[in-house]
GROMACS .gro file of C-alpha atoms in nm:
model
  455
    1MET     CA    1   9.416   0.437  -0.377
    2ALA     CA    2   9.680   0.340  -0.634
    3LYS     CA    3   9.907   0.613  -0.762
    4ARG     CA    4   9.836   0.712  -1.120
    5ILE     CA    5  10.120   0.669  -1.365
    6HIS     CA    6  10.110   0.913  -1.654
    7LEU     CA    7  10.439   0.819  -1.824
    8THR     CA    8  10.538   0.490  -1.989
    9GLU     CA    9  10.911   0.424  -2.031
   10LEU     CA   10  10.992   0.301  -2.381
   11GLY     CA   11  11.368   0.297  -2.425
   12CYS     CA   12  11.697   0.478  -2.387
   13ILE     CA   13  11.926   0.667  -2.625
   14ALA     CA   14  12.238   0.657  -2.406
   15CYS     CA   15  12.545   0.569  -2.615
   16GLU     CA   16  12.907   0.676  -2.660
   17GLU     CA   17  12.833   0.858  -2.986
   18LEU     CA   18  12.626   1.118  -2.800
   19SER     CA   19  12.944   1.260  -2.647
   20GLU     CA   20  13.016   1.430  -2.981
   21LEU     CA   21  12.694   1.627  -2.930
   22GLY     CA   22  12.784   1.731  -2.577
   23ALA     CA   23  12.617   1.454  -2.377
   24GLY     CA   24  12.757   1.403  -2.030
   25LYS     CA   25  12.719   1.765  -1.925
   26GLU     CA   26  12.421   1.870  -1.720
   27GLY     CA   27  12.152   2.028  -1.937
   28TRP     CA   28  12.330   1.941  -2.264
   29LEU     CA   29  12.000   1.869  -2.440
   30VAL     CA   30  11.827   2.200  -2.363
   31ASN     CA   31  12.108   2.451  -2.305
   32ASN     CA   32  12.278   2.422  -2.645
   33PRO     CA   33  12.092   2.640  -2.900
   34ASN     CA   34  12.269   2.466  -3.189
   35LEU     CA   35  12.145   2.119  -3.086
   36ILE     CA   36  11.823   2.019  -3.262
   37CYS     CA   37  11.638   1.688  -3.265
   38ALA     CA   38  11.352   1.515  -3.444
   39LEU     CA   39  11.162   1.204  -3.338
   40ASP     CA   40  11.031   0.910  -3.540
   41SER     CA   41  10.832   0.614  -3.410
   42HIS     CA   42  11.146   0.431  -3.291
   43SER     CA   43  11.438   0.657  -3.384
   44LEU     CA   44  11.576   0.991  -3.280
   45ALA     CA   45  11.778   1.218  -3.507
   46LEU     CA   46  12.002   1.473  -3.333
   47ALA     CA   47  12.212   1.735  -3.506
   48ASN     CA   48  12.459   2.001  -3.408
   49ARG     CA   49  12.621   2.238  -3.655
   50TYR     CA   50  12.808   1.977  -3.861
   51LEU     CA   51  12.690   1.630  -3.754
   52ILE     CA   52  12.365   1.432  -3.770
   53LEU     CA   53  12.334   1.128  -3.540
   54ILE     CA   54  12.053   0.872  -3.575
   55VAL     CA   55  11.983   0.659  -3.268
   56ASN     CA   56  11.728   0.378  -3.243
   57TRP     CA   57  11.593   0.410  -2.890
   58GLY     CA   58  11.372   0.102  -2.929
   59ASP     CA   59  11.666  -0.129  -3.002
   60PRO     CA   60  11.986  -0.057  -2.805
   61ASP     CA   61  12.182  -0.302  -3.024
   62ALA     CA   62  12.091  -0.125  -3.349
   63PRO     CA   63  12.387   0.053  -3.512
   64ARG     CA   64  12.407   0.431  -3.473
   65VAL     CA   65  12.440   0.626  -3.796
   66LYS     CA   66  12.659   0.935  -3.828
   67ILE     CA   67  12.601   1.174  -4.117
   68ARG     CA   68  12.847   1.454  -4.189
   69PRO     CA   69  12.700   1.672  -4.465
   70ASP     CA   70  12.931   1.833  -4.720
   71LEU     CA   71  12.893   2.195  -4.606
   72SER     CA   72  13.060   2.506  -4.744
   73PRO     CA   73  13.352   2.619  -4.525
   74ILE     CA   74  13.370   2.951  -4.711
   75GLU     CA   75  13.012   3.042  -4.615
   76ALA     CA   76  13.050   2.886  -4.266
   77GLU     CA   77  12.751   2.671  -4.354
   78SER     CA   78  12.591   2.466  -4.076
   79ILE     CA   79  12.285   2.250  -4.005
   80THR     CA   80  12.002   2.463  -3.869
   81ALA     CA   81  11.689   2.244  -3.900
   82ILE     CA   82  11.606   1.873  -3.910
   83GLU     CA   83  11.294   1.660  -3.955
   84TRP     CA   84  11.187   1.306  -4.046
   85LEU     CA   85  11.001   1.235  -4.371
   86VAL     CA   86  10.804   0.914  -4.317
   87PHE     CA   87  10.619   0.733  -4.595
   88ASP     CA   88  10.475   0.382  -4.610
   89ASP     CA   89  10.796   0.215  -4.731
   90ILE     CA   90  11.056   0.491  -4.696
   91ARG     CA   91  11.197   0.679  -4.398
   92VAL     CA   92  11.446   0.958  -4.460
   93VAL     CA   93  11.592   1.255  -4.273
   94ALA     CA   94  11.558   1.608  -4.410
   95ALA     CA   95  11.797   1.882  -4.300
   96GLY     CA   96  11.809   2.254  -4.366
   97THR     CA   97  12.128   2.461  -4.369
   98SER     CA   98  12.226   2.818  -4.290
   99CYS     CA   99  12.282   2.881  -4.663
  100GLY     CA  100  11.928   2.782  -4.762
  101TYR     CA  101  11.985   2.427  -4.887
  102LEU     CA  102  11.743   2.139  -4.832
  103LEU     CA  103  11.924   1.807  -4.784
  104VAL     CA  104  11.756   1.465  -4.778
  105TYR     CA  105  11.946   1.162  -4.641
  106SER     CA  106  11.860   0.795  -4.617
  107ILE     CA  107  11.876   0.627  -4.275
  108THR     CA  108  12.206   0.472  -4.385
  109GLY     CA  109  12.359   0.814  -4.454
  110ASP     CA  110  12.329   0.835  -4.835
  111LEU     CA  111  12.257   1.181  -4.978
  112ILE     CA  112  11.935   1.147  -5.182
  113HIS     CA  113  11.857   1.508  -5.269
  114LYS     CA  114  12.008   1.855  -5.242
  115GLN     CA  115  11.834   2.174  -5.350
  116MET     CA  116  11.872   2.544  -5.295
  117VAL     CA  117  11.546   2.693  -5.167
  118ASN     CA  118  11.659   3.051  -5.101
  119PRO     CA  119  11.999   3.194  -4.995
  120SER     CA  120  11.883   3.247  -4.638
  121ARG     CA  121  11.906   3.058  -4.309
  122ILE     CA  122  11.648   2.779  -4.276
  123LEU     CA  123  11.491   2.811  -3.933
  124LYS     CA  124  11.250   2.519  -3.933
  125LEU     CA  125  11.112   2.228  -4.135
  126ARG     CA  126  10.743   2.152  -4.079
  127VAL     CA  127  10.567   1.842  -4.212
  128ARG     CA  128  10.189   1.822  -4.194
  129GLY     CA  129   9.881   1.698  -4.374
  130THR     CA  130   9.505   1.748  -4.365
  131LYS     CA  131   9.228   1.509  -4.464
  132LYS     CA  132   8.922   1.606  -4.662
  133ASP     CA  133   8.617   1.606  -4.433
  134LEU     CA  134   8.321   1.823  -4.332
  135ILE     CA  135   8.553   2.102  -4.219
  136GLN     CA  136   8.836   2.069  -4.471
  137GLU     CA  137   8.717   2.086  -4.831
  138THR     CA  138   9.048   1.964  -4.969
  139SER     CA  139   9.324   1.730  -4.854
  140SER     CA  140   9.693   1.812  -4.874
  141GLU     CA  141  10.031   1.695  -4.747
  142GLU     CA  142  10.323   1.933  -4.746
  143ILE     CA  143  10.666   2.026  -4.623
  144CYS     CA  144  10.690   2.387  -4.508
  145ILE     CA  145  11.032   2.552  -4.489
  146VAL     CA  146  11.063   2.860  -4.268
  147MET     CA  147  11.330   3.127  -4.318
  148PRO     CA  148  11.353   3.483  -4.181
  149GLY     CA  149  11.063   3.660  -4.352
  150ILE     CA  150  11.014   3.374  -4.602
  151ILE     CA  151  10.793   3.064  -4.628
  152ALA     CA  152  10.843   2.790  -4.888
  153ARG     CA  153  10.607   2.498  -4.952
  154PHE     CA  154  10.689   2.161  -5.112
  155ASP     CA  155  10.400   1.931  -5.202
  156GLY     CA  156  10.428   1.593  -5.033
  157SER     CA  157  10.344   1.404  -5.354
  158ASN     CA  158  10.649   1.548  -5.529
  159ILE     CA  159  10.876   1.445  -5.242
  160GLN     CA  160  10.726   1.096  -5.243
  161SER     CA  161  10.770   1.056  -5.620
  162MET     CA  162  11.135   1.158  -5.591
  163LEU     CA  163  11.197   0.911  -5.309
  164GLN     CA  164  11.019   0.626  -5.488
  165LYS     CA  165  11.229   0.688  -5.798
  166TRP     CA  166  11.545   0.687  -5.587
  167LEU     CA  167  11.441   0.362  -5.419
  168GLN     CA  168  11.368   0.191  -5.752
  169GLU     CA  169  11.702   0.298  -5.895
  170LYS     CA  170  11.883   0.184  -5.582
  171ASN     CA  171  11.714  -0.157  -5.583
  172SER     CA  172  11.787  -0.208  -5.953
  173ASN     CA  173  12.150  -0.098  -5.914
  174PHE     CA  174  12.084   0.180  -6.163
  175TRP     CA  175  12.277   0.434  -5.959
  176ASP     CA  176  12.542   0.511  -6.218
  177GLN     CA  177  12.781   0.762  -6.067
  178LYS     CA  178  12.950   0.840  -6.400
  179ASN     CA  179  12.626   0.937  -6.571
  180ARG     CA  180  12.523   1.142  -6.267
  181LYS     CA  181  12.852   1.335  -6.276
  182GLU     CA  182  12.804   1.410  -6.647
  183ASP     CA  183  12.453   1.537  -6.572
  184MET     CA  184  12.595   1.756  -6.298
  185GLU     CA  185  12.845   1.914  -6.539
  186ASP     CA  186  12.575   1.979  -6.797
  187ASN     CA  187  12.299   2.100  -6.569
  188GLY     CA  188  12.496   2.241  -6.278
  189SER     CA  189  12.318   2.014  -6.034
  190LEU     CA  190  12.341   1.650  -5.942
  191TYR     CA  191  11.978   1.627  -5.836
  192GLN     CA  192  11.650   1.693  -6.009
  193ARG     CA  193  11.497   2.018  -5.892
  194LEU     CA  194  11.166   1.974  -5.710
  195PRO     CA  195  10.888   2.226  -5.776
  196TYR     CA  196  10.788   2.445  -5.484
  197GLN     CA  197  10.620   2.773  -5.394
  198ILE     CA  198  10.783   3.054  -5.199
  199TRP     CA  199  10.648   3.374  -5.044
  200ASN     CA  200  10.793   3.685  -4.880
  201VAL     CA  201  10.609   3.741  -4.550
  202ASN     CA  202  10.813   4.019  -4.388
  203LYS     CA  203  10.565   4.303  -4.444
  204ASN     CA  204  10.498   4.325  -4.069
  205GLY     CA  205  10.855   4.246  -3.969
  206VAL     CA  206  11.095   3.954  -3.998
  207CYS     CA  207  10.948   3.633  -3.857
  208VAL     CA  208  11.124   3.388  -3.626
  209ASP     CA  209  10.873   3.109  -3.687
  210ALA     CA  210  10.586   3.050  -3.928
  211THR     CA  211  10.354   2.786  -4.067
  212VAL     CA  212  10.105   2.731  -4.347
  213THR     CA  213   9.779   2.651  -4.168
  214GLY     CA  214   9.586   2.524  -4.469
  215VAL     CA  215   9.380   2.621  -4.772
  216MET     CA  216   9.163   2.932  -4.743
  217PRO     CA  217   8.890   3.090  -4.961
  218PRO     CA  218   8.998   3.334  -5.236
  219PRO     CA  219   8.936   3.711  -5.208
  220LEU     CA  220   8.585   3.835  -5.284
  221LEU     CA  221   8.683   3.968  -5.627
  222GLU     CA  222   8.842   3.637  -5.728
  223LEU     CA  223   8.574   3.385  -5.633
  224GLN     CA  224   8.586   3.224  -5.978
  225SER     CA  225   8.962   3.189  -5.969
  226SER     CA  226   9.103   2.840  -6.018
  227GLN     CA  227   9.407   2.923  -5.805
  228ARG     CA  228   9.456   2.777  -5.460
  229TYR     CA  229   9.511   3.015  -5.170
  230TYR     CA  230   9.681   2.929  -4.841
  231CYS     CA  231   9.673   3.093  -4.500
  232ALA     CA  232  10.003   3.148  -4.319
  233VAL     CA  233  10.067   3.257  -3.960
  234THR     CA  234  10.399   3.410  -3.859
  235ILE     CA  235  10.544   3.528  -3.526
  236GLY     CA  236  10.835   3.761  -3.463
  237GLU     CA  237  10.986   4.051  -3.273
  238ASP     CA  238  10.805   4.335  -3.449
  239ALA     CA  239  10.463   4.168  -3.472
  240VAL     CA  240  10.374   3.901  -3.218
  241ILE     CA  241  10.130   3.743  -3.465
  242SER     CA  242  10.078   3.810  -3.836
  243ALA     CA  243   9.854   3.636  -4.087
  244TYR     CA  244   9.885   3.629  -4.467
  245ARG     CA  245   9.691   3.503  -4.767
  246LEU     CA  246   9.934   3.320  -4.995
  247SER     CA  247   9.858   3.295  -5.365
  248GLU     CA  248  10.000   3.049  -5.616
  249ASP     CA  249  10.024   3.337  -5.864
  250ARG     CA  250  10.351   3.527  -5.871
  251GLY     CA  251  10.151   3.844  -5.916
  252ARG     CA  252  10.323   4.013  -6.210
  253SER     CA  253  10.158   4.316  -6.369
  254LEU     CA  254  10.067   4.335  -6.737
  255VAL     CA  255  10.374   4.548  -6.811
  256GLY     CA  256  10.592   4.302  -6.622
  257ALA     CA  257  10.446   4.011  -6.814
  258ILE     CA  258  10.516   4.185  -7.149
  259LEU     CA  259  10.871   4.276  -7.046
  260SER     CA  260  10.938   3.922  -6.929
  261LYS     CA  261  10.866   3.803  -7.283
  262VAL     CA  262  11.018   4.088  -7.485
  263VAL     CA  263  11.343   4.150  -7.297
  264PRO     CA  264  11.479   3.791  -7.308
  265ALA     CA  265  11.396   3.766  -7.679
  266ALA     CA  266  11.566   4.099  -7.756
  267ALA     CA  267  11.870   4.007  -7.550
  268SER     CA  268  11.898   3.671  -7.726
  269THR     CA  269  11.881   3.840  -8.069
  270ILE     CA  270  12.149   4.096  -7.979
  271ALA     CA  271  12.375   3.824  -7.837
  272SER     CA  272  12.341   3.612  -8.151
  273PHE     CA  273  12.417   3.911  -8.373
  274SER     CA  274  12.723   3.997  -8.164
  275LYS     CA  275  12.860   3.644  -8.200
  276LEU     CA  276  12.836   3.668  -8.579
  277ILE     CA  277  13.044   3.989  -8.581
  278TRP     CA  278  13.297   3.911  -8.309
  279ARG     CA  279  13.334   3.539  -8.346
  280SER     CA  280  13.636   3.414  -8.159
  281ASN     CA  281  13.818   3.085  -8.189
  282ASP     CA  282  13.923   3.099  -7.826
  283GLN     CA  283  13.712   2.866  -7.622
  284SER     CA  284  13.664   2.991  -7.271
  285PRO     CA  285  13.630   2.728  -6.996
  286LYS     CA  286  13.278   2.635  -6.895
  287ARG     CA  287  13.157   2.804  -6.581
  288LYS     CA  288  12.955   2.604  -6.337
  289PRO     CA  289  12.606   2.755  -6.324
  290GLU     CA  290  12.504   2.901  -5.992
  291ALA     CA  291  12.204   2.761  -5.807
  292LYS     CA  292  11.893   2.942  -5.930
  293THR     CA  293  11.654   3.097  -5.684
  294GLN     CA  294  11.282   3.116  -5.747
  295SER     CA  295  11.088   3.442  -5.752
  296PHE     CA  296  10.832   3.506  -5.479
  297ALA     CA  297  10.462   3.447  -5.526
  298ARG     CA  298  10.207   3.698  -5.402
  299ALA     CA  299  10.142   3.727  -5.026
  300SER     CA  300   9.875   3.963  -4.889
  301SER     CA  301   9.871   4.071  -4.525
  302LEU     CA  302   9.544   3.989  -4.345
  303THR     CA  303   9.610   4.107  -3.990
  304CYS     CA  304   9.881   4.152  -3.729
  305ILE     CA  305   9.914   4.206  -3.355
  306LYS     CA  306  10.186   4.447  -3.241
  307ASP     CA  307  10.229   4.479  -2.866
  308TYR     CA  308  10.577   4.610  -2.781
  309PRO     CA  309  10.780   4.483  -2.598
  310ARG     CA  310  10.608   4.146  -2.642
  311LYS     CA  311  10.782   3.917  -2.895
  312GLY     CA  312  10.666   3.590  -3.043
  313GLU     CA  313  10.903   3.300  -2.971
  314LYS     CA  314  10.760   2.956  -3.059
  315LEU     CA  315  10.467   2.830  -3.262
  316THR     CA  316  10.297   2.493  -3.282
  317LEU     CA  317  10.001   2.393  -3.499
  318SER     CA  318   9.715   2.152  -3.429
  319PRO     CA  319   9.668   1.853  -3.666
  320SER     CA  320   9.375   2.014  -3.848
  321GLY     CA  321   9.551   2.349  -3.868
  322THR     CA  322   9.260   2.533  -3.702
  323LEU     CA  323   9.446   2.612  -3.378
  324ALA     CA  324   9.795   2.745  -3.309
  325ALA     CA  325   9.968   2.778  -2.972
  326ILE     CA  326  10.213   3.068  -2.953
  327THR     CA  327  10.458   3.145  -2.671
  328ASP     CA  328  10.589   3.498  -2.620
  329SER     CA  329  10.869   3.677  -2.436
  330LEU     CA  330  10.639   3.778  -2.146
  331GLY     CA  331  10.573   3.421  -2.039
  332ARG     CA  332  10.230   3.394  -2.196
  333ILE     CA  333  10.078   3.133  -2.424
  334LEU     CA  334   9.821   3.242  -2.680
  335LEU     CA  335   9.576   3.001  -2.842
  336LEU     CA  336   9.492   3.133  -3.188
  337ASP     CA  337   9.196   3.032  -3.401
  338THR     CA  338   9.366   3.031  -3.742
  339GLN     CA  339   9.039   3.054  -3.937
  340ALA     CA  340   8.883   3.347  -3.750
  341LEU     CA  341   9.231   3.487  -3.669
  342VAL     CA  342   9.126   3.555  -3.310
  343VAL     CA  343   9.302   3.467  -2.984
  344VAL     CA  344   9.055   3.242  -2.800
  345ARG     CA  345   9.256   3.158  -2.489
  346LEU     CA  346   9.549   3.288  -2.286
  347TRP     CA  347   9.778   3.135  -2.022
  348LYS     CA  348  10.013   3.343  -1.803
  349GLY     CA  349  10.326   3.259  -1.607
  350TYR     CA  350  10.495   3.013  -1.847
  351ARG     CA  351  10.836   3.161  -1.930
  352ASP     CA  352  11.058   2.950  -2.159
  353ALA     CA  353  10.766   2.711  -2.213
  354SER     CA  354  10.716   2.484  -2.512
  355CYS     CA  355  10.386   2.343  -2.636
  356VAL     CA  356  10.271   2.046  -2.843
  357PHE     CA  357   9.921   1.929  -2.929
  358MET     CA  358   9.820   1.574  -2.835
  359GLU     CA  359   9.510   1.359  -2.824
  360MET     CA  360   9.377   1.182  -2.514
  361LEU     CA  361   9.097   0.933  -2.467
  362ALA     CA  362   8.786   1.118  -2.354
  363LYS     CA  363   8.585   0.982  -2.062
  364LYS     CA  364   8.293   0.772  -2.183
  365ASP     CA  365   7.947   0.768  -2.033
  366LYS     CA  366   7.908   0.474  -1.798
  367GLY     CA  367   7.572   0.373  -1.947
  368LYS     CA  368   7.704   0.381  -2.303
  369SER     CA  369   7.798   0.046  -2.451
  370VAL     CA  370   8.121   0.022  -2.646
  371MET     CA  371   8.066  -0.130  -2.991
  372HIS     CA  372   8.433  -0.147  -3.083
  373THR     CA  373   8.748  -0.265  -2.909
  374GLU     CA  374   9.000  -0.030  -3.073
  375PRO     CA  375   8.947   0.343  -3.011
  376VAL     CA  376   8.850   0.552  -3.314
  377LYS     CA  377   8.908   0.920  -3.380
  378SER     CA  378   8.582   1.027  -3.214
  379ASP     CA  379   8.700   0.870  -2.885
  380TYR     CA  380   8.985   1.119  -2.853
  381CYS     CA  381   8.980   1.482  -2.750
  382LEU     CA  382   9.237   1.742  -2.857
  383CYS     CA  383   9.463   1.869  -2.579
  384LEU     CA  384   9.761   2.098  -2.541
  385ALA     CA  385  10.067   1.977  -2.348
  386ILE     CA  386  10.263   2.266  -2.194
  387HIS     CA  387  10.617   2.202  -2.069
  388ALA     CA  388  10.715   2.465  -1.811
  389PRO     CA  389  11.086   2.397  -1.743
  390ARG     CA  390  11.114   2.661  -1.471
  391LYS     CA  391  10.837   2.485  -1.277
  392GLY     CA  392  10.959   2.138  -1.369
  393ILE     CA  393  10.614   2.024  -1.477
  394ILE     CA  394  10.407   1.929  -1.782
  395GLU     CA  395  10.044   2.036  -1.789
  396VAL     CA  396   9.780   1.893  -2.022
  397TRP     CA  397   9.481   2.118  -2.104
  398GLN     CA  398   9.170   2.018  -2.297
  399MET     CA  399   9.092   2.224  -2.604
  400ARG     CA  400   8.950   2.474  -2.662
  401THR     CA  401   8.820   2.593  -2.328
  402GLY     CA  402   8.839   2.272  -2.125
  403PRO     CA  403   9.004   2.223  -1.786
  404ARG     CA  404   9.354   2.115  -1.694
  405LEU     CA  405   9.351   1.736  -1.708
  406LEU     CA  406   9.700   1.646  -1.587
  407THR     CA  407  10.003   1.783  -1.408
  408ILE     CA  408  10.317   1.570  -1.446
  409GLN     CA  409  10.650   1.623  -1.272
  410CYS     CA  410  10.950   1.602  -1.505
  411ALA     CA  411  11.324   1.610  -1.454
  412LYS     CA  412  11.535   1.914  -1.528
  413GLY     CA  413  11.693   1.898  -1.872
  414SER     CA  414  11.396   1.719  -2.031
  415LYS     CA  415  11.241   1.797  -2.367
  416LEU     CA  416  10.897   1.737  -2.519
  417LEU     CA  417  10.904   1.571  -2.862
  418GLN     CA  418  10.644   1.453  -3.108
  419PRO     CA  419  10.680   1.184  -3.376
  420ALA     CA  420  10.695   1.314  -3.733
  421TYR     CA  421  10.382   1.321  -3.945
  422ARG     CA  422  10.334   1.005  -4.153
  423PHE     CA  423  10.249   1.069  -4.518
  424GLY     CA  424   9.944   0.871  -4.621
  425SER     CA  425   9.826   0.827  -4.261
  426ASN     CA  426   9.507   1.017  -4.346
  427SER     CA  427   9.377   0.724  -4.550
  428SER     CA  428   9.033   0.611  -4.436
  429SER     CA  429   9.133   0.245  -4.470
  430SER     CA  430   9.423   0.268  -4.224
  431PRO     CA  431   9.359   0.255  -3.845
  432TYR     CA  432   9.356   0.590  -3.671
  433ILE     CA  433   9.685   0.686  -3.506
  434PRO     CA  434   9.634   0.949  -3.234
  435LEU     CA  435   9.868   1.239  -3.179
  436GLU     CA  436  10.123   1.129  -2.920
  437VAL     CA  437  10.379   1.314  -2.710
  438PHE     CA  438  10.714   1.182  -2.587
  439LEU     CA  439  10.943   1.306  -2.312
  440LEU     CA  440  11.321   1.279  -2.351
  441ASN     CA  441  11.528   1.307  -2.035
  442GLY     CA  442  11.861   1.446  -2.150
  443ASP     CA  443  12.055   1.352  -1.837
  444SER     CA  444  11.949   0.985  -1.827
  445GLY     CA  445  11.868   0.935  -2.196
  446GLN     CA  446  11.531   0.783  -2.104
  447VAL     CA  447  11.248   0.811  -2.361
  448SER     CA  448  10.894   0.802  -2.219
  449MET     CA  449  10.547   0.848  -2.364
  450LEU     CA  450  10.263   1.044  -2.208
  451ASN     CA  451   9.977   0.801  -2.153
  452ARG     CA  452   9.667   0.867  -2.363
  453SER     CA  453   9.426   0.760  -2.091
  454LEU     CA  454   9.338   0.959  -1.779
  455SER     CA  455   9.265   0.650  -1.574
   0.00000   0.00000   0.00000
């Protein structure tokens, strides 16, 4: 009987530039908490505190790109999160900083966008999308930014419009640096501010990871509301799991709404009157406006699980947003139904584990004829890949209550990665792209893919 091969080698990232990130030492990829990485279809972006390195693992002769963001030395600012933003004709790298800035770079290292989200450390950037179907009543694509006790959401269409505008201006050589500097002096910012929503979700304790799982129904008393409500799941030290209903409304009271209109008008009148009385010929130098922060929208707590001394550590979301896998400090993995907000499965004995969802080809009935050559979405089943570094294995379990399908041996110092979500990939006209999982061996630099077939 032939030995089954569950990994397919695709390429290698080994290069001299990796030495700046600590490569060459045993366990450099997994032992450095400041080293983060994000995977695209053929490229890998790695970042430490002050450097972003883009490596094309599919083409060893492709040039490596180094990006050194302009960070604040006074605030000891550093890179704390990184992710790919992939559209049909544009691929860019998004980075979050310890001071709360969102940075967007082209694959050649040009800074496309910079925006203050909130003056807090960005922990994670999540990119996801859902397609309208029998389960999901609406479709959406978004970028979720996670900070301690805070979640921010950027709509994918706004990001795409900004990038398309940048690409058109770049192709038409309309990138006039002089005009852009004048705009910066007048507006205090070189880049157009993108609209976003932000919520405070620290009612049950500060979170270490979080995600927006999707759109949810409004409260019973607001069924006729035209607002959109989102469900968010957070994990942390105080509450292992918390769930919130996020509203687009900023939730001001009637008195607050009146004051927000009256006070600025009164202040403006008093200031104008003061200038008429104490007019001075001395012109004070213009002060550069500080980056404005947005007020929080309303977030209502739905439920939480507190089980001291258990602490939530990592969170990963399924493509539809209906399941979340959560690892905790006691070596357990909880499978959460994000719609019913109930834990539906539990694994024990997986300390320091990491999880990613993937899709594998389900076994077909032998008597069933195949009418198509290329697999479609219905041919795949959702699975959870669990990397247990202490055991040196990767296990693949069928969702929700299915058996363990695979056990794969992996080298020490390896890391599970998943390609970034592709905006627009939910189109019915495009071929279905299953959820894949890659394995990066830090010591050898080898990039492999977990096979989608069990045979």
